PDB file of C-alpha atoms (C1' of nucleotides) in Angstrom:
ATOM      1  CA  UNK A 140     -70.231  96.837  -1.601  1.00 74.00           C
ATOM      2  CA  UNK A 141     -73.268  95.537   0.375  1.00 94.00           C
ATOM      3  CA  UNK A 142     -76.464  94.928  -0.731  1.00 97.00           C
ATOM      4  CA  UNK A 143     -79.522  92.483   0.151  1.00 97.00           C
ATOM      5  CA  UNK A 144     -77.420  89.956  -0.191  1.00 96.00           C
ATOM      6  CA  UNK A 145     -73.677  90.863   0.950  1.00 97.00           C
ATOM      7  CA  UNK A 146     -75.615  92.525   3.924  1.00 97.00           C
ATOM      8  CA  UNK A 147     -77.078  88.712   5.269  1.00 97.00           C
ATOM      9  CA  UNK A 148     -73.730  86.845   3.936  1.00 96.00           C
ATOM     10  CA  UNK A 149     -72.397  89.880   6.747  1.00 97.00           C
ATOM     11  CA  UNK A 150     -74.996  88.892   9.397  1.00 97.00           C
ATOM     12  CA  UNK A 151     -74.098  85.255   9.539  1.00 96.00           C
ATOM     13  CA  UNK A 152     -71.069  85.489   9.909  1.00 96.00           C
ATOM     14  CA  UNK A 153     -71.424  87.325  13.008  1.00 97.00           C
ATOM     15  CA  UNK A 154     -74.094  84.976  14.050  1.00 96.00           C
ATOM     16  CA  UNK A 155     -71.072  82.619  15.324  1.00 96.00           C
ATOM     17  CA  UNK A 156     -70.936  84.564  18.103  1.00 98.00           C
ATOM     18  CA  UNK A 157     -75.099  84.016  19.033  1.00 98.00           C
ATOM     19  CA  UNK A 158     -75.245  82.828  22.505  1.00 98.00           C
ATOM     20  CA  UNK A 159     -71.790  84.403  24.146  1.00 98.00           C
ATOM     21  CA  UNK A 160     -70.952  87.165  26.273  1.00 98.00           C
ATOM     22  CA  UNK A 161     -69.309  90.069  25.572  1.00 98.00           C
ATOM     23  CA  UNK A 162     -66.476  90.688  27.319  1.00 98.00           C
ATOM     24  CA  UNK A 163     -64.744  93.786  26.070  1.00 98.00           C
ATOM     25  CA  UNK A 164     -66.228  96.285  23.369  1.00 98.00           C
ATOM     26  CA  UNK A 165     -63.325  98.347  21.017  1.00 98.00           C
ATOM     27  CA  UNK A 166     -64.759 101.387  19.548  1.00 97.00           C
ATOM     28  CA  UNK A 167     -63.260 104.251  17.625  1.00 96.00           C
ATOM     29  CA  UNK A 168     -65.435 106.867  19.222  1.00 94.00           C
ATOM     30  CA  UNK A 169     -65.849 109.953  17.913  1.00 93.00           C
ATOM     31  CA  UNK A 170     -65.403 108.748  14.188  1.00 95.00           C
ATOM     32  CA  UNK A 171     -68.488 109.621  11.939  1.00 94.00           C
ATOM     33  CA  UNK A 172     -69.833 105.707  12.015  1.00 96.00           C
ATOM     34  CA  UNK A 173     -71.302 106.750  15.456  1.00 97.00           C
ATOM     35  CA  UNK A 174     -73.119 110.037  14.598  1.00 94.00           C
ATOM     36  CA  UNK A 175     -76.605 108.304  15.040  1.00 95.00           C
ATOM     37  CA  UNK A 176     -75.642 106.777  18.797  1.00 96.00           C
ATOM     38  CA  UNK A 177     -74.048 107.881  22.203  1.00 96.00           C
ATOM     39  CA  UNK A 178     -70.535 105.833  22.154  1.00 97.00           C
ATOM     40  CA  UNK A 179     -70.609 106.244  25.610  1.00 97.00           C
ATOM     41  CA  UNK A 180     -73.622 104.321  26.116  1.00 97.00           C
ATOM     42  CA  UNK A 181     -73.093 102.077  23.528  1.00 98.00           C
ATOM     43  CA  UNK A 182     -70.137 100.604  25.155  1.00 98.00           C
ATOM     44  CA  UNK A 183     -71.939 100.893  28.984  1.00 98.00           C
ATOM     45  CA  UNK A 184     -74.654  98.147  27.259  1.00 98.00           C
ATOM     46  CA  UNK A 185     -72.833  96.178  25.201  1.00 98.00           C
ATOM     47  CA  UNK A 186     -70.221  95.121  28.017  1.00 98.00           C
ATOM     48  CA  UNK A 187     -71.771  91.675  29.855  1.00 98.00           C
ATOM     49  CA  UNK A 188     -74.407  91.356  27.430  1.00 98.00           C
ATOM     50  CA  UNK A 189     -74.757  88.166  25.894  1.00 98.00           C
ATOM     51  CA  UNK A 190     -75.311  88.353  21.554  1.00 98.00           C
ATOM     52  CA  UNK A 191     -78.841  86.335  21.694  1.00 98.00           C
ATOM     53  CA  UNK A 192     -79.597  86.555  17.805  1.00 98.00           C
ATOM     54  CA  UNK A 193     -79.716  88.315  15.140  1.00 98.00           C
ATOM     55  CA  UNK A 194     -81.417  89.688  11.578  1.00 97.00           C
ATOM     56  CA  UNK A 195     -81.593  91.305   8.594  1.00 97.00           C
ATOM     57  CA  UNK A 196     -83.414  93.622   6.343  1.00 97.00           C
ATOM     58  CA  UNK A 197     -83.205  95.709   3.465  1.00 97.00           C
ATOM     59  CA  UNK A 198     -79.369  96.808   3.984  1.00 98.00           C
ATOM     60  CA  UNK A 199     -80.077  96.815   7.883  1.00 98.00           C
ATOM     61  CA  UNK A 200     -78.814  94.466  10.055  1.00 98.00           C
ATOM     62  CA  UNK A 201     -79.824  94.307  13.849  1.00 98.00           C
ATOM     63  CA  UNK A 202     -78.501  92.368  16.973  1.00 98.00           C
ATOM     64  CA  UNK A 203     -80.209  91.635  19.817  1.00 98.00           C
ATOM     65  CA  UNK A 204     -78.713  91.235  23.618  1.00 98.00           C
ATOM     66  CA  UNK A 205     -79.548  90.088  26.734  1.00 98.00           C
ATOM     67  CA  UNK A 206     -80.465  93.076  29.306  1.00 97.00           C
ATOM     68  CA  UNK A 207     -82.757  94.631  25.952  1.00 98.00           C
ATOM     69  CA  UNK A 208     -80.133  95.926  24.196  1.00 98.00           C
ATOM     70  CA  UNK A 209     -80.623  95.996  20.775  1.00 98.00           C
ATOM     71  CA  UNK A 210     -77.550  97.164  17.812  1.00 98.00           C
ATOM     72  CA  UNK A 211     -77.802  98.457  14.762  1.00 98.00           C
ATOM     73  CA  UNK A 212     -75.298  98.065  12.074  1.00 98.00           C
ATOM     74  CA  UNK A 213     -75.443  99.553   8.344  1.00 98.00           C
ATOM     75  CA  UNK A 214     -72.203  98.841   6.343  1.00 98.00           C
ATOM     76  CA  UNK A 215     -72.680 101.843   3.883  1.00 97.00           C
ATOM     77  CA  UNK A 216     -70.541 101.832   0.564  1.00 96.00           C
ATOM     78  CA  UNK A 217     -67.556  99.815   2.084  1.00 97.00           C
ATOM     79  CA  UNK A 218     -68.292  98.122   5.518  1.00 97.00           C
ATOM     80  CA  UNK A 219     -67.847  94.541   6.641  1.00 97.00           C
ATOM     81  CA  UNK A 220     -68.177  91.985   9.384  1.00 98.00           C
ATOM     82  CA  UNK A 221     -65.406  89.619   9.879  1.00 97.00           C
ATOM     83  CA  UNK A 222     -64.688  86.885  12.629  1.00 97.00           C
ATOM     84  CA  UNK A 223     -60.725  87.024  14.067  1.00 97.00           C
ATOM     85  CA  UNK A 224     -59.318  84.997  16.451  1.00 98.00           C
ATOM     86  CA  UNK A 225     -59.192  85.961  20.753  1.00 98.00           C
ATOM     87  CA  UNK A 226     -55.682  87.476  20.016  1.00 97.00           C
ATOM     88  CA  UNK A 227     -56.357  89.098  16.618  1.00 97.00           C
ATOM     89  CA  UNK A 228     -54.782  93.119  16.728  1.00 97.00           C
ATOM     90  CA  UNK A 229     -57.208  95.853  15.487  1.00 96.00           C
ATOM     91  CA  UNK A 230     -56.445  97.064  11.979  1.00 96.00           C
ATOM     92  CA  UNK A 231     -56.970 100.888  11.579  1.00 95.00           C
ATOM     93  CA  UNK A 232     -60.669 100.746  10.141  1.00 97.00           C
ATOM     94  CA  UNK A 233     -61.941  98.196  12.774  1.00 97.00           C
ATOM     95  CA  UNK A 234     -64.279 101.215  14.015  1.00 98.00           C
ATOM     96  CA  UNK A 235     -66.474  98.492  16.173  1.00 98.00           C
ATOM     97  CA  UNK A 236     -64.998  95.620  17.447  1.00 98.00           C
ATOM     98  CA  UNK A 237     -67.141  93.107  20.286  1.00 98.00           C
ATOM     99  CA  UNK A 238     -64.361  90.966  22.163  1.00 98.00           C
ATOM    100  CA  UNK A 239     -66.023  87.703  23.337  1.00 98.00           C
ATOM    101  CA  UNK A 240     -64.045  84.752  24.964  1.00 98.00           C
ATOM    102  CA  UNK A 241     -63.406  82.284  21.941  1.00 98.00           C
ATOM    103  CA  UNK A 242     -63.250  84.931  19.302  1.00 98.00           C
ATOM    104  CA  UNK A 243     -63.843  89.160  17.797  1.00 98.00           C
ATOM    105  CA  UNK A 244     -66.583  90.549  16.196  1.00 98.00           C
ATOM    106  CA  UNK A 245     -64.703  92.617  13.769  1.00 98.00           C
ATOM    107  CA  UNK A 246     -67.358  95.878  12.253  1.00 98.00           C
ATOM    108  CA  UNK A 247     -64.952  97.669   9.491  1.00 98.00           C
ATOM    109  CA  UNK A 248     -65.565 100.369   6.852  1.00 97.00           C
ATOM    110  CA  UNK A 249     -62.974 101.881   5.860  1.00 96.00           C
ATOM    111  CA  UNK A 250     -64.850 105.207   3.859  1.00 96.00           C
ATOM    112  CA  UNK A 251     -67.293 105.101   7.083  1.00 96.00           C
ATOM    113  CA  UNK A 252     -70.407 105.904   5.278  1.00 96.00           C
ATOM    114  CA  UNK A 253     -72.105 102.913   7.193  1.00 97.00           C
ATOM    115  CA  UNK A 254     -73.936 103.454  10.756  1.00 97.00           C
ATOM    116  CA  UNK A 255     -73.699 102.423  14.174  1.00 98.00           C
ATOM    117  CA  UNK A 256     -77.001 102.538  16.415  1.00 98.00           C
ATOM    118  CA  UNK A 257     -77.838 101.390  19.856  1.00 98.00           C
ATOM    119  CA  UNK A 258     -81.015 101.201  21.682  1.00 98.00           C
ATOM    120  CA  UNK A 259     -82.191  99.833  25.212  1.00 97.00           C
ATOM    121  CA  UNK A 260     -85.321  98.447  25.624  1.00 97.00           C
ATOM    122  CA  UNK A 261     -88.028  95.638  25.143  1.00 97.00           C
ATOM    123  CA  UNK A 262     -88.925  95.803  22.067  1.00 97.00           C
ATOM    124  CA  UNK A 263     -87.143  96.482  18.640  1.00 98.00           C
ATOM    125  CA  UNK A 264     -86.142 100.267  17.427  1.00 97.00           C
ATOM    126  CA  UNK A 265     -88.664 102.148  15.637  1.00 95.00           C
ATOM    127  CA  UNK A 266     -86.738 102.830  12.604  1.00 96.00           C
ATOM    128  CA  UNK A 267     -86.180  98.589  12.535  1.00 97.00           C
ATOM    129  CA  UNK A 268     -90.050  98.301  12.793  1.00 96.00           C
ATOM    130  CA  UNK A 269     -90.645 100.537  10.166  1.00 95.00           C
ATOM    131  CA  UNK A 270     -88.460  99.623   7.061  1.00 97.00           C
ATOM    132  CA  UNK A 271     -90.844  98.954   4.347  1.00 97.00           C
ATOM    133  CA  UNK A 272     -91.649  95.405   3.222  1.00 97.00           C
ATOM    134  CA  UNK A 273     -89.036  93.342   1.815  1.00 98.00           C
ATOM    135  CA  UNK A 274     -89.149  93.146  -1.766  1.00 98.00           C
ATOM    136  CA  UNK A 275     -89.658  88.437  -1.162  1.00 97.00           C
ATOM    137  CA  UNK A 276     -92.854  89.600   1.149  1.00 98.00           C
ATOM    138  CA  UNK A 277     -96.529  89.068  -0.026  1.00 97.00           C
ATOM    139  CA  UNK A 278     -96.671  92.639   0.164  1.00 97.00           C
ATOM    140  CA  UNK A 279     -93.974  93.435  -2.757  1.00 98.00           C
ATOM    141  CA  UNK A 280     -97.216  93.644  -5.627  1.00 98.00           C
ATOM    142  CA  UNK A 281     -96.629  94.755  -9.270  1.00 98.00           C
ATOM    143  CA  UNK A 282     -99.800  96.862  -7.980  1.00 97.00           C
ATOM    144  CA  UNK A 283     -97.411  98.484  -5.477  1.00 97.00           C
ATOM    145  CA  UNK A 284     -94.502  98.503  -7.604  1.00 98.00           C
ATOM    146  CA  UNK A 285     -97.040 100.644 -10.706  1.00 98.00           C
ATOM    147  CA  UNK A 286     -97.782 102.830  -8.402  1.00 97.00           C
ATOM    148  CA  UNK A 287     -94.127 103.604  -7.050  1.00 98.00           C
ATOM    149  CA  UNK A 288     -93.281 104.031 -10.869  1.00 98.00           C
ATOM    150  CA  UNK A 289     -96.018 106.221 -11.535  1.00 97.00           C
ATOM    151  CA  UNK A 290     -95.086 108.854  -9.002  1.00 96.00           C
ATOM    152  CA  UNK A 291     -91.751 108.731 -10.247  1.00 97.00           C
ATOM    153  CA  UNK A 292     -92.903 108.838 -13.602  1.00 96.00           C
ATOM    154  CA  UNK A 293     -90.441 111.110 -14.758  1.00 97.00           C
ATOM    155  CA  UNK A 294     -87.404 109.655 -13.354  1.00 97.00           C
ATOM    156  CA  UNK A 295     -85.281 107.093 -14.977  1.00 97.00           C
ATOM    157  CA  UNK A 296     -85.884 103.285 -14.416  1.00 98.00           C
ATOM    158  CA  UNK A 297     -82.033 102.682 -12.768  1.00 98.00           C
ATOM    159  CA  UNK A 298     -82.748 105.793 -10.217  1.00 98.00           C
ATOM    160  CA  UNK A 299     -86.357 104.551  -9.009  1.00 98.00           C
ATOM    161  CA  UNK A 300     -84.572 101.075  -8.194  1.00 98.00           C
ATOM    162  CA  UNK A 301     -82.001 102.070  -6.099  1.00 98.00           C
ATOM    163  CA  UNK A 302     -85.278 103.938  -3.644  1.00 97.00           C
ATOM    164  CA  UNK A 303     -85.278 101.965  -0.500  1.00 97.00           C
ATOM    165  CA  UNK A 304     -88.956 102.546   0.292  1.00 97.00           C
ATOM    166  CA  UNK A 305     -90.046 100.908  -2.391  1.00 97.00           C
ATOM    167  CA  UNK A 306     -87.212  98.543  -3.144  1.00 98.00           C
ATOM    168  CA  UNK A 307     -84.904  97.989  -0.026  1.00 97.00           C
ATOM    169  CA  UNK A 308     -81.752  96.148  -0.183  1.00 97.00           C
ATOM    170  CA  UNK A 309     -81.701  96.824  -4.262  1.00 98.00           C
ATOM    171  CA  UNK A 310     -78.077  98.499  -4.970  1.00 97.00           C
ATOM    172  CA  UNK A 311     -76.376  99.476  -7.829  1.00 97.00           C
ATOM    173  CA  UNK A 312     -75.134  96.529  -8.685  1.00 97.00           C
ATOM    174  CA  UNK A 313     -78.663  94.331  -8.528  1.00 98.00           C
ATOM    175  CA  UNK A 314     -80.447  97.316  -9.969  1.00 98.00           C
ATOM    176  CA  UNK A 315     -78.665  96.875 -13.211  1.00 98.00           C
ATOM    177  CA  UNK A 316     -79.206  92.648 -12.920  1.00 98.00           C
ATOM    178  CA  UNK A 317     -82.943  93.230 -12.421  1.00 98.00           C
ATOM    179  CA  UNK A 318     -83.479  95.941 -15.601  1.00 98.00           C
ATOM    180  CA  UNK A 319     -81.279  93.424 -17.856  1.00 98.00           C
ATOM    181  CA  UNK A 320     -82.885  90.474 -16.249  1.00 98.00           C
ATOM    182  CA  UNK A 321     -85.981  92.144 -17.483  1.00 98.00           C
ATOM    183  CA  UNK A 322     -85.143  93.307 -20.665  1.00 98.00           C
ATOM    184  CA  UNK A 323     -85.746  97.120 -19.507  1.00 98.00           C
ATOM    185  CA  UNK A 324     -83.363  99.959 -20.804  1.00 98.00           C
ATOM    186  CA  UNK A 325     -82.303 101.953 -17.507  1.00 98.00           C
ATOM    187  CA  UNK A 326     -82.954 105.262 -18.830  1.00 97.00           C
ATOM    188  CA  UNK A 327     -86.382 104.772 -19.726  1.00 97.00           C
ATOM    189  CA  UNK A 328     -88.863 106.531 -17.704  1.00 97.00           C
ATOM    190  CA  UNK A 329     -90.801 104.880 -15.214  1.00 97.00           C
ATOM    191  CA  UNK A 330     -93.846 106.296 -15.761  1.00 97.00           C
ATOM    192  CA  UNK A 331     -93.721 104.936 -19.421  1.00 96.00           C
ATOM    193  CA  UNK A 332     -93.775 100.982 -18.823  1.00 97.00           C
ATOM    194  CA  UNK A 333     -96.597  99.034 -20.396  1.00 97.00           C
ATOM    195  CA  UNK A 334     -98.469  96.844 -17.716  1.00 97.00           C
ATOM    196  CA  UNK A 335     -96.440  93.782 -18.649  1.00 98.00           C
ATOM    197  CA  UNK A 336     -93.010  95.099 -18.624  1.00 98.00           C
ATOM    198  CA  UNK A 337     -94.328  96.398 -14.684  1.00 98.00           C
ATOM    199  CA  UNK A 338     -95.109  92.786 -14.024  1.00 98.00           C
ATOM    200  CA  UNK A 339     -91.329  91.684 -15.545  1.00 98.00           C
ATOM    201  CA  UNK A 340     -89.662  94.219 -13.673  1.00 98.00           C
ATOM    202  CA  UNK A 341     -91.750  93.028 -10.322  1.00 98.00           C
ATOM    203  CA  UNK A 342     -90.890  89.321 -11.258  1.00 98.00           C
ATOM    204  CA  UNK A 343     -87.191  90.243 -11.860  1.00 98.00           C
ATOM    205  CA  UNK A 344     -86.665  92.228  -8.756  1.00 98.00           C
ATOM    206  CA  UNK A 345     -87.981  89.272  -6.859  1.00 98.00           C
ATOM    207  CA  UNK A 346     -86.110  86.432  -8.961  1.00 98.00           C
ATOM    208  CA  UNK A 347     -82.922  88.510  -8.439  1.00 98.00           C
ATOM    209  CA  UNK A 348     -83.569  88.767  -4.641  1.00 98.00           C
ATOM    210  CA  UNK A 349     -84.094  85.255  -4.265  1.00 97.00           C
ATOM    211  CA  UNK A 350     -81.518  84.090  -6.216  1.00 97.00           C
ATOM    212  CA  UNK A 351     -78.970  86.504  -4.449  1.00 97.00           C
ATOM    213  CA  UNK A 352     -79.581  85.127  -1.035  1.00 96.00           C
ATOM    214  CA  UNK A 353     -79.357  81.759  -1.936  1.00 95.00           C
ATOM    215  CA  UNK A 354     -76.188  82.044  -4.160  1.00 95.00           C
ATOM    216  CA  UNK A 355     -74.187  84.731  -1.606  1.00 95.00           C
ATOM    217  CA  UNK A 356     -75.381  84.297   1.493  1.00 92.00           C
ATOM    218  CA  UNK A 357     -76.118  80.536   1.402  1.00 82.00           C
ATOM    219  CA  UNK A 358     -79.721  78.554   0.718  1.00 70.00           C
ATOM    220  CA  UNK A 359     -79.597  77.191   3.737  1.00 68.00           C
ATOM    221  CA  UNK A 360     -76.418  75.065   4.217  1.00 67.00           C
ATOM    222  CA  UNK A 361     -72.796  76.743   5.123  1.00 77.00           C
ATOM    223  CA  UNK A 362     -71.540  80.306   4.358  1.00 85.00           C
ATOM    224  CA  UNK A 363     -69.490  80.769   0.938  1.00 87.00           C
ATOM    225  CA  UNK A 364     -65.985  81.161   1.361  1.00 84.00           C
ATOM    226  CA  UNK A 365     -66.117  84.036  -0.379  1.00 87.00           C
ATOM    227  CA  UNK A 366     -69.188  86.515  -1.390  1.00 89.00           C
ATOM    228  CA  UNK A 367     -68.572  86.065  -4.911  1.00 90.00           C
ATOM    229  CA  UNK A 368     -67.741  82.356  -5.005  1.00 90.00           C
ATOM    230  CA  UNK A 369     -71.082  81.067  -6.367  1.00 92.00           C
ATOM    231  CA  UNK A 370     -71.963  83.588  -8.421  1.00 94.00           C
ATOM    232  CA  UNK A 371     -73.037  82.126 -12.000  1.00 95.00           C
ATOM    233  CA  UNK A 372     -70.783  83.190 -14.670  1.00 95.00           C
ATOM    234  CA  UNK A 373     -74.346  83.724 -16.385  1.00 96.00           C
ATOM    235  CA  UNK A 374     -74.972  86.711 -14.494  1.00 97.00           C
ATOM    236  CA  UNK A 375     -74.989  90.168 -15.514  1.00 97.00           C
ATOM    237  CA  UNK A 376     -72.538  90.834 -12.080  1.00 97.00           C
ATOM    238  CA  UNK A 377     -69.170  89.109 -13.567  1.00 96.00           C
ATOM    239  CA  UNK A 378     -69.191  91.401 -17.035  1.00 96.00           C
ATOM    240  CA  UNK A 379     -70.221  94.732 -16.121  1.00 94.00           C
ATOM    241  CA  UNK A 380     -67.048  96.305 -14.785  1.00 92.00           C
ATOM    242  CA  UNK A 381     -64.718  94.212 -17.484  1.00 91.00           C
ATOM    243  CA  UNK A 382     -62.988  95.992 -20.302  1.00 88.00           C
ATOM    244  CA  UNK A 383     -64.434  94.310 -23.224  1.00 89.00           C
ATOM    245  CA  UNK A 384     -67.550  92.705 -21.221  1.00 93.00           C
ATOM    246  CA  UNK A 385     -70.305  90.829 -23.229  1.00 96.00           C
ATOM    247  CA  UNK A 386     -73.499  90.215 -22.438  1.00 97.00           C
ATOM    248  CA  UNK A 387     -73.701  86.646 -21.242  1.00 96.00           C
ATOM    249  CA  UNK A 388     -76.929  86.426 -23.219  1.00 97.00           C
ATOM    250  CA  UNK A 389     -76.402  87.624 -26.333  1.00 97.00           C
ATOM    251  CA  UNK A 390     -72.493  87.888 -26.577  1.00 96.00           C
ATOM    252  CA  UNK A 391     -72.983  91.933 -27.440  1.00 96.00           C
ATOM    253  CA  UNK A 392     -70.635  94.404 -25.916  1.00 96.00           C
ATOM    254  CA  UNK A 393     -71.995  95.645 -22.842  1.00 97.00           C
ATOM    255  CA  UNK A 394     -72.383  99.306 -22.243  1.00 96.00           C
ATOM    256  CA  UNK A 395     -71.283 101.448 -19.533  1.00 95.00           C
ATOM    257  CA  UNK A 396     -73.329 105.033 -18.542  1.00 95.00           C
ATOM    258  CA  UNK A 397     -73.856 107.179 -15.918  1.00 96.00           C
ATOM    259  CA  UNK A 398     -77.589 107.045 -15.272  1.00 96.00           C
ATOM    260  CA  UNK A 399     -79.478 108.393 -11.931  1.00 94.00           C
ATOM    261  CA  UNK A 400     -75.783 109.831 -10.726  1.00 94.00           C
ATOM    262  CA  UNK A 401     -74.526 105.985 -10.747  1.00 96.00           C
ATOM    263  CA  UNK A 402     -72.429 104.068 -13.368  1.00 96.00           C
ATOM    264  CA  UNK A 403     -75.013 101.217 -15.159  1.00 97.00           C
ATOM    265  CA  UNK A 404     -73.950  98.954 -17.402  1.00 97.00           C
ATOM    266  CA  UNK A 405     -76.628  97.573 -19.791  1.00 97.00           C
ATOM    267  CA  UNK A 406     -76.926  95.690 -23.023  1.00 97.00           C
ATOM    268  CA  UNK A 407     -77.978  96.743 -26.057  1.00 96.00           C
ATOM    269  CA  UNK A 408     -80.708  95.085 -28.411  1.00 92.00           C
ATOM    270  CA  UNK A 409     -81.338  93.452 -25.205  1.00 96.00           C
ATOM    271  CA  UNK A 410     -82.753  96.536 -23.288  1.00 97.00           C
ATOM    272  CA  UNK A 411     -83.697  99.109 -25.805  1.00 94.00           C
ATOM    273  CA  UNK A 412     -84.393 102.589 -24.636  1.00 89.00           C
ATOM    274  CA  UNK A 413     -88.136 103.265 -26.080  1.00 79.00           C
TER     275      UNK A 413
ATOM    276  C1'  DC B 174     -53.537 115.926  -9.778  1.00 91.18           C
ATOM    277  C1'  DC B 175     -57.798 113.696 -11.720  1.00 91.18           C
ATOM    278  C1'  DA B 176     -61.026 110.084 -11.802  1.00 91.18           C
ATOM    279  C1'  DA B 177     -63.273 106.205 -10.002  1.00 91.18           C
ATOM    280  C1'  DT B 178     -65.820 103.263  -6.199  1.00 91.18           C
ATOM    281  C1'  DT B 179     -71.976  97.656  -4.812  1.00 91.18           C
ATOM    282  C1'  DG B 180     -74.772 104.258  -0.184  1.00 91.18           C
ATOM    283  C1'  DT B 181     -77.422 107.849   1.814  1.00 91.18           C
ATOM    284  C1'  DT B 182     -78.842 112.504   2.666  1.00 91.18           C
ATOM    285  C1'  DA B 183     -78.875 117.541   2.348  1.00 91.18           C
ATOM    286  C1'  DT B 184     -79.155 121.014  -0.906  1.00 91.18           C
ATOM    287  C1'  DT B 185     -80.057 122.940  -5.350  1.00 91.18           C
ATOM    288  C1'  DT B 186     -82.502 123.098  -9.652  1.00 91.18           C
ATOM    289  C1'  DA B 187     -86.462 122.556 -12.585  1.00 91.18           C
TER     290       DA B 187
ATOM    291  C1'  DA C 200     -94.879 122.656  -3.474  1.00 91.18           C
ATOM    292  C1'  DT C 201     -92.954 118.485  -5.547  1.00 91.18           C
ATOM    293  C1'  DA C 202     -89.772 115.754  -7.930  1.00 91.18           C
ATOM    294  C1'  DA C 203     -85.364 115.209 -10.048  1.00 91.18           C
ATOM    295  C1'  DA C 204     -80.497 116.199 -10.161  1.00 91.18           C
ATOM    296  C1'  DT C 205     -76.335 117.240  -7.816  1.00 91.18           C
ATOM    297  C1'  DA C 206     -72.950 117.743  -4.018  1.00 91.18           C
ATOM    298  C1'  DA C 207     -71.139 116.087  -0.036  1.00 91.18           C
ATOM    299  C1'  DC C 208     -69.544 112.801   3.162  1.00 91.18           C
ATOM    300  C1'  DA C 209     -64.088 109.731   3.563  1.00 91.18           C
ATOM    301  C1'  DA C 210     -60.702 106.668   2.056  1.00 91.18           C
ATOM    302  C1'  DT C 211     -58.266 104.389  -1.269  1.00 91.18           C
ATOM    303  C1'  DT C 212     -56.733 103.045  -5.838  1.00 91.18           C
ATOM    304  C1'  DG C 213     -55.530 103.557 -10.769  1.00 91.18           C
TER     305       DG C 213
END
DNA sequence: CCAATTGTTATTTA
DNA sequence: ATAAATAACAATTG
């Protein structure tokens, strides 16, 4: 499920554990999750170290300890963070679990195509350093954004979305909000967009982002109960997996397609494909 | 049994 | 050689 969003709603949740030790570490070595770090050493550095803070990025989340240890969690197609309680049991797809004295920091996925990474020293990991900028930065241009498209050119709007170099934390599901947000049929070809359907699609994919955060993962107040709980019934989001769904706009049957390998759901008259 | 799933990457095709 | 499409990864659900 996580994107942008989902992936900080995930973070600060954790984040009740900032400032406490860890005690015990459960890990489900050897389990594909792990392919990218040394369990073995993962454990060794996590054990003692106190959780000093944490952030995220694109669809990457990173925690930093005391003693310059630094982890890396991505939650892939199905992960999540939960908090449980001191005396909570592991469930069978808690891969990563960090045991601290008032509570668990529960890592689960159950299809475990998310990642865990570890690294020791004072600074952060090179791969942290170099994800590109976030899509809210100063950097995020429509200059930047014609250019992506244009060496894509040939590729359909929907695929070029979901590229994390040029758009990271964008998933399948804000992909689709952004083109219909836009007014931008997902199988046209990027290289075919006038110069002011590049500057909707740049304003969409940065109203979308924005909006996101502050809806899922909370302006700046408390956590939703639930990831979906403020979601505007005005969004693309609530109709595009319903039998029958409209578009909240327009009231027109939505469709559903497989575009760039993933399912998209678009509406017609709305986003029209030249 | 077949199909589907909010992600990424290796491999194949054009 | 490059870019686009496809398969594969694993688990679960309809």
């Amino acid at each position: 499920m996580p994107e942008l969003a989902e992936v900080e709603f995930y973070r600060r949740r954790w984040s009740a554990g900032h400032g406490d030790r860890v005690r015990a570490v459960r890990v489900h070595a050897g389990k594909p999750l792990f392919r990218q770090c040394d369990p073995a050493r993962l454990v060794r550095g996590l054990t003692g170290a106190t959780l000093l803070g944490s952030e995220a990025a694109a669809k990457q989340m990173l925690f930093r300890f005391s003693g310059g240890g630094w982890l890396g969690l991505h939650l892939g197609m199905s992960g999540e963070l939960r908090v449980e309680a001191p005396a909570y049991a592991p469930a069978r797809h808690d891969h990563l679990i960090l045991v601290q004295r008032a509570r668990q920091l529960v890592f689960s996925d159950p299809r475990m195509f998310g990642a865990v990474r570890w690294h020791q020293g004072p600074r952060p990991p090179e791969w942290w350093t170099r994800l590109p900028p976030p899509i809210r930065s100063a950097a995020f241009t429509p200059a930047a954004v014609g250019a992506f498209l244009q060496r894509r050119r040939r590729a359909p709007l929907k695929a070029v979305l979901l590229q994390q170099e040029r758009f990271p934390g964008i998933g399948n599901w804000m992909a689709d909000e952004v083109l219909w947000r836009a007014g931008l049929h997902p199988r046209r070809a990027a290289g075919g967009l006038t110069p002011a359907e590049v500057r909707r699609l740049h304003r969409a994919c940065r109203t979308v982002c924005r909006q996101a955060l502050a809806v899922i993962a909370g302006a700046g107040g408390r956590l939703p109960p639930d990831l979906n709980a403020h979601i505007p019934r005005s969004w693309l989001f609530w109709h595009r997996w319903e039998d029958g769904g409209r578009c909240p706009r327009t009231g027109v049957p939505l469709v559903r397609e497989t575009i760039g390998g993933r399912t998209t759901c678009w509406s017609p008259g709305r986003q029209r494909p030249s």
